Coordinates of C-alpha atoms and ligand atoms in Angstrom, one line a residue:
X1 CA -19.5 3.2 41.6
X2 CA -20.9 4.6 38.3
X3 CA -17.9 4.3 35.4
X4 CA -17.6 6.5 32.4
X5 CA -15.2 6.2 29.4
X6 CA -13.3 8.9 27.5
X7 CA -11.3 7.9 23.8
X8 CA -8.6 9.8 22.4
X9 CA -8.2 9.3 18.9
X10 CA -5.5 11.4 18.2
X11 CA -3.0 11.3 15.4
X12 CA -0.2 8.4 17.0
X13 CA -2.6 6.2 19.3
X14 CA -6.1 6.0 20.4
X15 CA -5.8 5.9 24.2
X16 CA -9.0 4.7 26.6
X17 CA -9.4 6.1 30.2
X18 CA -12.1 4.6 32.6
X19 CA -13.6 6.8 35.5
X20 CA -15.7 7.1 38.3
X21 CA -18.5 9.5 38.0
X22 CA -18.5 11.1 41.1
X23 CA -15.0 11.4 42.0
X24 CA -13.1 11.3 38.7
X25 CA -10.2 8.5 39.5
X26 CA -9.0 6.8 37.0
X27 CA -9.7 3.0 37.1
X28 CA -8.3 1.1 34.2
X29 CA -6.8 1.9 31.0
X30 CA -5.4 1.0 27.5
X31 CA -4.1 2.0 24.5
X32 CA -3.4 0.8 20.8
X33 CA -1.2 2.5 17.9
X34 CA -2.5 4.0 14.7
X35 CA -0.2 3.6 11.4
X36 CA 1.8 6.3 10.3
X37 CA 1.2 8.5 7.7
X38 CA -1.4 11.5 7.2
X39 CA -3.9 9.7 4.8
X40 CA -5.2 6.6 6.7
X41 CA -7.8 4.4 6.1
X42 CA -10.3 4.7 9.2
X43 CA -11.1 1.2 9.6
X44 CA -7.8 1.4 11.4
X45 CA -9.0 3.6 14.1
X46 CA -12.0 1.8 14.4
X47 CA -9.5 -1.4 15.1
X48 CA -7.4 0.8 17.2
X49 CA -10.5 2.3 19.6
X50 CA -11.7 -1.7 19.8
X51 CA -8.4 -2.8 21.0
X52 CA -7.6 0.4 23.1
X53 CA -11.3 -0.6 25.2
X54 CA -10.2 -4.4 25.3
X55 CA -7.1 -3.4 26.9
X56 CA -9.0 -0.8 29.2
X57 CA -11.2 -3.8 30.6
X58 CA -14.0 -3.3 28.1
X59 CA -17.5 -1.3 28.7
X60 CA -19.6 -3.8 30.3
X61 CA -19.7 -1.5 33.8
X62 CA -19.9 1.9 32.0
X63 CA -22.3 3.6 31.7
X64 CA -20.8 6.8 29.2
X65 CA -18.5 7.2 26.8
X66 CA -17.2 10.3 24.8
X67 CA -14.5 10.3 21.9
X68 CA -12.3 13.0 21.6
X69 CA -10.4 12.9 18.4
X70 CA -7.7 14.4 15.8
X71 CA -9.1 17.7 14.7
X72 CA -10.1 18.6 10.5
X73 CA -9.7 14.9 9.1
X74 CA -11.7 14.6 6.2
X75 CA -13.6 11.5 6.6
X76 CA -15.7 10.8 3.2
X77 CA -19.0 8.4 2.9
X78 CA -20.8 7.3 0.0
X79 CA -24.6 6.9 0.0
X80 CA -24.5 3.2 1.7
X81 CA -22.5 5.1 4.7
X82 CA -19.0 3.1 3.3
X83 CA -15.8 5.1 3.8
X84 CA -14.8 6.5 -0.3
X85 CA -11.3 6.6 0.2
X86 CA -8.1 7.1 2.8
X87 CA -9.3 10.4 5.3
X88 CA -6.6 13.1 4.7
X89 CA -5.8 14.0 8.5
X90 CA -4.9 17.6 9.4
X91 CA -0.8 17.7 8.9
X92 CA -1.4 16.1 4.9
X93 CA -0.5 19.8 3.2
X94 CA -1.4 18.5 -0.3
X95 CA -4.6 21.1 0.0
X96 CA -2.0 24.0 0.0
X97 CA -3.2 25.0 -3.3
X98 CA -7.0 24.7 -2.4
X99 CA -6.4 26.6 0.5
X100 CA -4.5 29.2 -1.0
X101 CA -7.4 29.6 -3.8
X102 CA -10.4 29.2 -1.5
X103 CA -9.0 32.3 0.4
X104 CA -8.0 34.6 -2.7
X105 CA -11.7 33.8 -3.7
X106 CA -13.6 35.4 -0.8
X107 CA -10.3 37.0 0.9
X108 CA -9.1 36.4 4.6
X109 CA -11.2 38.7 6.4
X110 CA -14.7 37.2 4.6
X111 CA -13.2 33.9 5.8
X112 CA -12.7 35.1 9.5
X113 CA -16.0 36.6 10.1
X114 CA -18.3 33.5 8.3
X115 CA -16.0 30.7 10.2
X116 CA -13.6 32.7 12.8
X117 CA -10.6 31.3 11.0
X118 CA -8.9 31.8 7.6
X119 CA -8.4 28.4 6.5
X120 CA -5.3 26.4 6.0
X121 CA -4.3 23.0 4.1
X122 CA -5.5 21.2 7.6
X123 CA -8.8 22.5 7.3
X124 CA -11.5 20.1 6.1
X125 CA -13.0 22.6 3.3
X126 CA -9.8 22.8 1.7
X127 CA -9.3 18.7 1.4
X128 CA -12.8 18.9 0.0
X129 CA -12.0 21.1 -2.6
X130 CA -8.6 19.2 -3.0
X131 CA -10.6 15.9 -3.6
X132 CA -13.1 17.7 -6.1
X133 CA -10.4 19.0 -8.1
X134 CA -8.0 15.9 -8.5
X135 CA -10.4 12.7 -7.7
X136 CA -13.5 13.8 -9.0
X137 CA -14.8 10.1 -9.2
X138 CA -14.3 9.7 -5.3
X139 CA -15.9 13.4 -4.8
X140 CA -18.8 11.5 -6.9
X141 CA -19.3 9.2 -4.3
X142 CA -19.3 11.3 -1.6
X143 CA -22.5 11.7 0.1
X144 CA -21.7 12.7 3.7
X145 CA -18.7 14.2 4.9
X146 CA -17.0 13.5 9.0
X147 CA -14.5 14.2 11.1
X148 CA -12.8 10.8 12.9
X149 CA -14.6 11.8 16.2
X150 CA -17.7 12.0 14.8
X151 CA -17.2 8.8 12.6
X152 CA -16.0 7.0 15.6
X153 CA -18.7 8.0 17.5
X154 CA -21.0 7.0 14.8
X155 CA -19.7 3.3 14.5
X156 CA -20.4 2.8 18.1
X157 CA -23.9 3.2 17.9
X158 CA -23.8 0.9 15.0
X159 CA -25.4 3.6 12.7
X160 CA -25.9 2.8 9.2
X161 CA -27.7 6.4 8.1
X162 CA -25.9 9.0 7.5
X163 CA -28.5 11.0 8.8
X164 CA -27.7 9.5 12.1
X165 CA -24.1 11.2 11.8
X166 CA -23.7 13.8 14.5
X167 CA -20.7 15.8 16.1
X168 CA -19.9 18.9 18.2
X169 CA -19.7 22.8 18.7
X170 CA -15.7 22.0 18.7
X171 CA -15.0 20.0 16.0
X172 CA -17.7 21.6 13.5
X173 CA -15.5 24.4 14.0
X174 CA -12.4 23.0 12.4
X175 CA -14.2 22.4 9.2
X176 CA -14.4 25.7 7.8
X177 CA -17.8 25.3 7.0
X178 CA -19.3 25.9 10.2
X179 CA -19.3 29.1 12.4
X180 CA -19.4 29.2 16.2
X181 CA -19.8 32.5 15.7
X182 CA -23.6 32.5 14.4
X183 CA -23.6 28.4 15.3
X184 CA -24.8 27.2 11.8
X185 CA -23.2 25.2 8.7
X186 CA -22.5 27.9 5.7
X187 CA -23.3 25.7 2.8
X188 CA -22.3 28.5 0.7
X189 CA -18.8 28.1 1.6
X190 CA -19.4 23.6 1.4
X191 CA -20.4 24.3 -2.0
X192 CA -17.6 26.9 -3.2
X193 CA -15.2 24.4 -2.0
X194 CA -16.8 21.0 -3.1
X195 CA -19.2 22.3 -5.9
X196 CA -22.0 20.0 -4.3
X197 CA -23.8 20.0 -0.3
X198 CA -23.1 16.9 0.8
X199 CA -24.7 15.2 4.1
X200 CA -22.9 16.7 7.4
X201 CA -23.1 15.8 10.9
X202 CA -26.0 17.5 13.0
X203 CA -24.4 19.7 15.4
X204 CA -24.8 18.4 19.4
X205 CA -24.6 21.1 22.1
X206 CA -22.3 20.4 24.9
X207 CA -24.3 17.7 27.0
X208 CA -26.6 16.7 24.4
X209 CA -26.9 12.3 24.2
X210 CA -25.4 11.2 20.6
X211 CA -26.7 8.2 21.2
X212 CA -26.0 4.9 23.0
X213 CA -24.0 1.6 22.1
X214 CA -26.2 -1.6 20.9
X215 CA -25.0 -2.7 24.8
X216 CA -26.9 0.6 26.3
X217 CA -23.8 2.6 27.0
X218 CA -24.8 6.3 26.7
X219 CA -22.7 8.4 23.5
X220 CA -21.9 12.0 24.7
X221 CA -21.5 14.4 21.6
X222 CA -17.2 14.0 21.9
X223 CA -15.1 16.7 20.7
X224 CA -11.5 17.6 18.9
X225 CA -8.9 16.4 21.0
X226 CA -7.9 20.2 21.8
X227 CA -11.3 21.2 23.3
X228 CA -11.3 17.4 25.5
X229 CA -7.5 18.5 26.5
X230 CA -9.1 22.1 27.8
X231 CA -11.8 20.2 29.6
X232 CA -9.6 17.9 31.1
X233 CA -6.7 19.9 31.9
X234 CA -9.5 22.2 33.4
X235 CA -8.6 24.9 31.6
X236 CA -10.4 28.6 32.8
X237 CA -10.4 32.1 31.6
X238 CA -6.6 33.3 32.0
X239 CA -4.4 30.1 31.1
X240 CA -3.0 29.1 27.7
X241 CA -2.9 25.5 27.4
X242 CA 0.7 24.4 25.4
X243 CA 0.5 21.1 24.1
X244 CA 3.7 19.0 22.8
X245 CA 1.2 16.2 21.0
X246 CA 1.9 15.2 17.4
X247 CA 0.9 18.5 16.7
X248 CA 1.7 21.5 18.9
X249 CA -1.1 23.5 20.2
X250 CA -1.0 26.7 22.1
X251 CA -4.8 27.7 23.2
X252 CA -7.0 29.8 25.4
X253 CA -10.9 29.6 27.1
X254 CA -12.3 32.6 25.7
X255 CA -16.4 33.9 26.3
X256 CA -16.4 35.5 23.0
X257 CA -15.8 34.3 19.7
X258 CA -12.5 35.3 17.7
X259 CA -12.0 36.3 13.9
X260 CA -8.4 36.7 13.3
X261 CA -7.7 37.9 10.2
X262 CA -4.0 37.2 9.6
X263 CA -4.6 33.5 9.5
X264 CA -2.4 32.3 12.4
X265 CA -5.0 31.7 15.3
X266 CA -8.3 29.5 14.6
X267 CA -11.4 30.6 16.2
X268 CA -12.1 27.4 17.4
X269 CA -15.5 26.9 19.8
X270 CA -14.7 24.6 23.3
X271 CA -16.5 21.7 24.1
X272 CA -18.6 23.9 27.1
X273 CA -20.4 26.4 25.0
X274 CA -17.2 28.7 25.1
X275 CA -14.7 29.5 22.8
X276 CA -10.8 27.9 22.0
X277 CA -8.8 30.7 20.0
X278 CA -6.1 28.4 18.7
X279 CA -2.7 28.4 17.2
X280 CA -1.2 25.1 15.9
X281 CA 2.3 23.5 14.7
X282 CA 2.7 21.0 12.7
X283 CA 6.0 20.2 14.4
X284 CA 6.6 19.3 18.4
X285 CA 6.8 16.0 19.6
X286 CA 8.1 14.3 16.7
X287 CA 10.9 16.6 16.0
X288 CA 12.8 15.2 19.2
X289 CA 11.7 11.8 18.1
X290 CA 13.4 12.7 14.4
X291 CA 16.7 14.1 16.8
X292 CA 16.8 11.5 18.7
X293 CA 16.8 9.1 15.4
X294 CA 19.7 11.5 14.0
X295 CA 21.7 11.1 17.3
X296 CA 21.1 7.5 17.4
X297 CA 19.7 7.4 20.7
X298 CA 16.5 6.9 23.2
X299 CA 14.3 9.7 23.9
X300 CA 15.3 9.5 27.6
X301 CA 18.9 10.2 26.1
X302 CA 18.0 12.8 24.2
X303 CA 16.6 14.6 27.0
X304 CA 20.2 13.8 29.1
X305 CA 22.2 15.4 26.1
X306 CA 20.2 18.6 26.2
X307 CA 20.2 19.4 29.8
X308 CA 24.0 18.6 29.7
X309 CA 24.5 21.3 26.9
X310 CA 24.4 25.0 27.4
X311 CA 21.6 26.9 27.1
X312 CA 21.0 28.2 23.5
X313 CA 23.7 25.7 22.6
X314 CA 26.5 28.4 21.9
X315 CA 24.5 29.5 18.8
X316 CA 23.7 26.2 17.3
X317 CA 19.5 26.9 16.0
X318 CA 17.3 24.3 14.8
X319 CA 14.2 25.5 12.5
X320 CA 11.8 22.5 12.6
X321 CA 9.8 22.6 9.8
X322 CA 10.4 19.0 9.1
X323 CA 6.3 18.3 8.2
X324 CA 6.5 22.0 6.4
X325 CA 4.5 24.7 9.0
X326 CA 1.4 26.1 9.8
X327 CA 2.5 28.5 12.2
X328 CA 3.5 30.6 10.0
X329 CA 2.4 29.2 7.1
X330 CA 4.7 27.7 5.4
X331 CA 3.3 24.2 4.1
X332 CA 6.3 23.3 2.0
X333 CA 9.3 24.7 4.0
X334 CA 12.0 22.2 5.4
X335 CA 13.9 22.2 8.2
X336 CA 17.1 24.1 8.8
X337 CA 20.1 23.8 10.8
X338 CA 22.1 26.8 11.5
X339 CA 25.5 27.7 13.2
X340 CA 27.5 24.5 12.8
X341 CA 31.1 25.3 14.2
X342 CA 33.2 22.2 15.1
X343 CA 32.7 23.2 18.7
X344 CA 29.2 22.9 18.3
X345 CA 29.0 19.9 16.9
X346 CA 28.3 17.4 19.2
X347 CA 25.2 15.2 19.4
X348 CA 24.8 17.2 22.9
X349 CA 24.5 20.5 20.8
X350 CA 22.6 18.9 18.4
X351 CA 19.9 17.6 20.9
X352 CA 19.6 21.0 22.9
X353 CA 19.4 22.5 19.8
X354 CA 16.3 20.2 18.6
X355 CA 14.5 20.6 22.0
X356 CA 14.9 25.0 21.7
X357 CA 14.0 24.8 18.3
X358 CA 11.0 23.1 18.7
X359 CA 9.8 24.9 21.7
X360 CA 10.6 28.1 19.6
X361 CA 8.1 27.1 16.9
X362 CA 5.4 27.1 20.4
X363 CA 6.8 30.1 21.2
X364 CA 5.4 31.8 18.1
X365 CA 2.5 30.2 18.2
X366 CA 1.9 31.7 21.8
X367 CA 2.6 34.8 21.0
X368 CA 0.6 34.3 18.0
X369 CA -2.4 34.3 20.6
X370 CA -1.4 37.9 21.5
X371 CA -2.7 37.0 25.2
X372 CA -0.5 38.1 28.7
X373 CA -2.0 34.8 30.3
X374 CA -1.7 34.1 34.0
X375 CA -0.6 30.3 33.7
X376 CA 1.0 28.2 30.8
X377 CA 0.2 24.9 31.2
X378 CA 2.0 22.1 29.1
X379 CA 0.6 19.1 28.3
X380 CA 1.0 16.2 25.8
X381 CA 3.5 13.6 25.1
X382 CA 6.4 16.0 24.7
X383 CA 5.8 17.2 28.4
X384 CA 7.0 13.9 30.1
X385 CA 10.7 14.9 28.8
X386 CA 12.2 16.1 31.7
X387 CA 14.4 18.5 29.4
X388 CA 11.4 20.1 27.9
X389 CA 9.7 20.9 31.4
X390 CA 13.1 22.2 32.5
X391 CA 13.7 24.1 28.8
X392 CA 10.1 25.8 28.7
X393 CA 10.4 28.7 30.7
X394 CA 13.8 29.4 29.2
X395 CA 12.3 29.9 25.9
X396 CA 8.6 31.1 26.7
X397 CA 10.1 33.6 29.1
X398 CA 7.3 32.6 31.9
X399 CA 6.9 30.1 34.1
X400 CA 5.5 27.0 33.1
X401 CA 3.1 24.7 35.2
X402 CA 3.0 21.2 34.1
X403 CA 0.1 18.8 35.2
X404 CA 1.0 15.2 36.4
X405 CA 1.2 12.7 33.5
X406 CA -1.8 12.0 32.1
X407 CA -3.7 11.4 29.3
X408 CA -5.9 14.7 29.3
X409 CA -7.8 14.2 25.9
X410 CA -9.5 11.0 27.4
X411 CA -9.8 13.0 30.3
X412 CA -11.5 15.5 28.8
X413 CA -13.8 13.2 26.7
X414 CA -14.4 11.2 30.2
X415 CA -15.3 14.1 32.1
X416 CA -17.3 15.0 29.1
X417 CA -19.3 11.8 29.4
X418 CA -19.8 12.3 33.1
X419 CA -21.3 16.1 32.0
X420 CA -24.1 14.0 30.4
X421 CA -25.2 11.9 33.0
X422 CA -24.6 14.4 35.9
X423 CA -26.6 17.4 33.8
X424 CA -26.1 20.7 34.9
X425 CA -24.6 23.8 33.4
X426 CA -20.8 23.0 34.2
X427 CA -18.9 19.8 33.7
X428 CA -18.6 18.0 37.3
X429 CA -15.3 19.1 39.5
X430 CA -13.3 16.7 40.0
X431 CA -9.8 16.7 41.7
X432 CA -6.3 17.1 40.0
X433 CA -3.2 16.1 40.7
X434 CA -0.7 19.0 42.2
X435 CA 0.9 19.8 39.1
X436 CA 4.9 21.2 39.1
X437 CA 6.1 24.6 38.4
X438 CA 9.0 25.4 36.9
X439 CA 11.0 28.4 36.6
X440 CA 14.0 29.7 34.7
X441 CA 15.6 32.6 33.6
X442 CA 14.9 32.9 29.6
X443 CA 17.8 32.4 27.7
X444 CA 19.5 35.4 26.6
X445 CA 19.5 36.2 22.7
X446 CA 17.6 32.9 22.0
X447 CA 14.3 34.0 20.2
X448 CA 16.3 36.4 18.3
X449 CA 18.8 33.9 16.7
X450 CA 16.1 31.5 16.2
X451 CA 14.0 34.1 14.6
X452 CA 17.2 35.4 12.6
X453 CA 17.6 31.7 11.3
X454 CA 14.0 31.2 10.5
X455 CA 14.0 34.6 8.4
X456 CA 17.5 33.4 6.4
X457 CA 16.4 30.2 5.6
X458 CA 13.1 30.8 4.7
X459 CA 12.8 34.1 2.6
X460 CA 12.1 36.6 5.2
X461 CA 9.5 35.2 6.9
Ligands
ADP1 N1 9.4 10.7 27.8 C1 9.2 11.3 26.6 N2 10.1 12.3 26.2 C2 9.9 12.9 25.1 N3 8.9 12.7 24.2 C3 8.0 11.8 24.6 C4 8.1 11.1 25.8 N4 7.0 10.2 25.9 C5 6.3 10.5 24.8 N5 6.8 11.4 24.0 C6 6.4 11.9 22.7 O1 5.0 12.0 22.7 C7 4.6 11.9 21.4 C8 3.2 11.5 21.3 O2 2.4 12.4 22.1 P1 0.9 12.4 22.1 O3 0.4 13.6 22.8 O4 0.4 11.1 22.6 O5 0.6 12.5 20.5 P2 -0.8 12.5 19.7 O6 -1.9 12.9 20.7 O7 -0.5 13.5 18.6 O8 -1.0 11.1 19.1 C9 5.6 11.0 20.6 O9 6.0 11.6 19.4 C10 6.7 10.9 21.6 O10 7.9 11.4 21.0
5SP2 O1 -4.9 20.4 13.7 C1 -4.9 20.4 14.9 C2 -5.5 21.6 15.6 O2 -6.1 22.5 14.8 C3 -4.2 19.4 15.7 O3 -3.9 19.7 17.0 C4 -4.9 18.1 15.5 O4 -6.1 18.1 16.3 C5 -4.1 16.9 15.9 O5 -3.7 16.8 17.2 P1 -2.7 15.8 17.9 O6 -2.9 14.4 17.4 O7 -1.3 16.3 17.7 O8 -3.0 15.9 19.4

């Protein structure tokens, strides 16, 4: 049996899945924690990804490997290929400002049609103007700039040259210095944001060979964790994708690239030679994880307290910009709570409250899309609470299909790997789980309060 290997190297864990080629079942797997925080030094990654593979069984029967990881982290190298300081990863808003100024400079719709997005604080051209303007000696000694795929994906081949840096269609197209639209780097806008042209990754097409390991196991190009969860989850033409990572993600396979000028969806490209319109939260999974802290309980808990709650918790909102937002962007809001009444509150309130609120902010990020899509899948850590499968459709107003558990970046990035050794012009099919559908009737009056809290807490927004 041939065996490939897909990493996720996302913003909690890296996580390892080993595959057969031919028929996709998973073999072995393993997984390792990264340290908090949203500027990390990568060497921990790199210790992460080593330990994830030991626990997987290691790579001495594989024969591919593909790393999916975080999207936008700004990954800096000086001239010797040594990492200049921490990576700022895409939920560290200190590049507001940048952000803010790199758009006034060329306005939103210049922005959309060079990149397909109008660029936010997680956007890698905005932490690179961020670093020239407040660490100038660090922006000094930065000769080549990468994303944590690519510079994963770049230690494995035990590369010292930065000119042996490369990455993909997908994540290039988080930079905001690359368009899938024309398929080149704009070193126009590099240099606007950095004042120099530093080294950047050569650009892989979907089944190019990045390489191989110094033990002879092939490097596919990898991807952003989004486009490896739309190849694994098998995403096609007519689904939005919800994911409750870190992060939450709402995103469609599109044929043709997307320019939205308002800001809230990224014109991402896929990891296929398609197209990934995205909208992103900076607030899902954690915000039950901060509720279920408040309450003092378990996640499992949590989710017991919702469900036992009524829906829309008799008025009780939760606005979960506890990381500040992207969707809409807001990167120094703050959470609110609105609607305290002393019948209201009660930790189960309090949880059902946290578990709407959050799949609120996916809500209007799915709108956001502005698609009518036949299937909304949800993925991610968030989905194994039983109270958010069963809360979805309540909020979203649609049905929602949920996929077995399962680690669908590293599925992604596996099935990636086995594109490259199986060739063709469409990743290999391989079998999924029956996933579960679940219905509801959408809670009356919910959006609305939720959007009426939004609004009074944060300025009319
Ligand atoms: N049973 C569960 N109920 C609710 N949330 C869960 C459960 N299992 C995992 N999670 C959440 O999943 C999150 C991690 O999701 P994951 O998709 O792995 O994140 P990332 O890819 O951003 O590192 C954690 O914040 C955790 O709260
Ligand atoms: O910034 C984005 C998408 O644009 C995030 O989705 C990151 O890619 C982090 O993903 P998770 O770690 O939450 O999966």
């Amino acid at each position: 049996m041939t065996l490939v290997a897909g990493v996720d190297s996302s913003t909690q864990s890296c996580k390892v899945v080993i595959r057969s080629l031919e028929t996709g079942a998973l073999v072995r797997q393993g997984r390792a924690a990264h340290p908090d925080g949203t500027s990390v030094d990568p060497a921990h990654w790199w210790e992460a990804l080593l330990s994830a593979i030991a626990a997987a069984g290691g790579l001495d029967d594989v024969a591919a490997i593909s790393v999916a990881g975080q999207q936008h982290g700004m990954v800096c190298l000086d001239a010797g290929g040594r990492v200049v300081r921490d990576a700022l990863l895409w939920n560290d808003t200190r590049s507001a400002q940048s952000a803010t100024e790199l758009v006034a400079s060329l306005g939103a719709q210049a922005w959309a049609e060079a990149v397909g997005s109008v660029p936010v604080a997680s956007f890698t051209v905005t932490k690179l103007r961020w670093l020239a303007t407040h660490e100038p000696a660090s922006a000094a000694r930065t000769a080549a700039v990468c994303l944590p795929h690519d510079w994963l994906t770049w230690r494995l081949k035990g590369s010292r040259g930065l000119d042996e840096l490369t990455t993909d269609r997908g994540d290039a197209s988080g930079t905001g210095y690359w368009s899938p639209i024309t398929g080149a780097y704009r070193d126009d806008l590099l240099k606007l944001a950095f004042g120099a042209v530093p080294v950047v990754p050569r650009v892989l097409g979907p089944t190019e060979e990045a390489g191989a390991t110094s033990e002879g196991v092939l490097l596919a190009p990898g991807t952003g964790d989004n486009m490896a969860a739309a190849l694994g989850v098998g995403a096609r033409p007519g689904d939005v994708v919800v994911s409750i990572g870190t992060s939450g993600t709402a995103f469609a396979v599109a044929d043709t690239p997307s320019r939205d000028t308002s800001g809230a969806v990224a014109g991402f490209a896929d990891a296929t030679g398609r197209f990934l319109p995205l909208a992103c939260t900076l607030n899902a999974a954690r915000v039950l994880d901060a509720a279920a802290a408040m309450i003092g309980v378990g996640l499992e808990r949590l989710g017991e307290l919702a469900l036992s709650a009524p829906a829309g918790a008799e008025g009780l909102t939760l606005v979960p910009y506890l990381e500040g937002e992207r969707t809409p962007n807001l990167p120094h809001a703050t959470g609110a709570i609105h609607g305290l009444r002393l019948s209201t509150s009660t930790p189960a309130h309090l949880a059902r409250a946290a578990v709407e609120g959050m799949l609120c902010g996916l809500a209007d990020a799915l709108d956001a899309l502005g698609l009518s899509p036949e299937r909304v899948l949800l993925i991610g850590g968030g989905a194994r609470s039983e109270a958010v499968r069963r809360i979805a459709p309540t909020v979203f107003g649609r049905p929602v299909v949920v996929p077995p558990p399962g680690e669908y970046v590293a599925d992604g990035a596996a099935r990636q790997a086995a594109w490259l050794l199986s060739g063709g012009a469409e990743p290999p099919e391989w079998s999924a789980g029956s996933p579960s559908v679940h219905e509801a009737e959408p809670t009356p009056g919910l959006r609305e309060r939720y959007a009426e809290a939004r609004t009074r807490f944060l300025g009319g927004v």
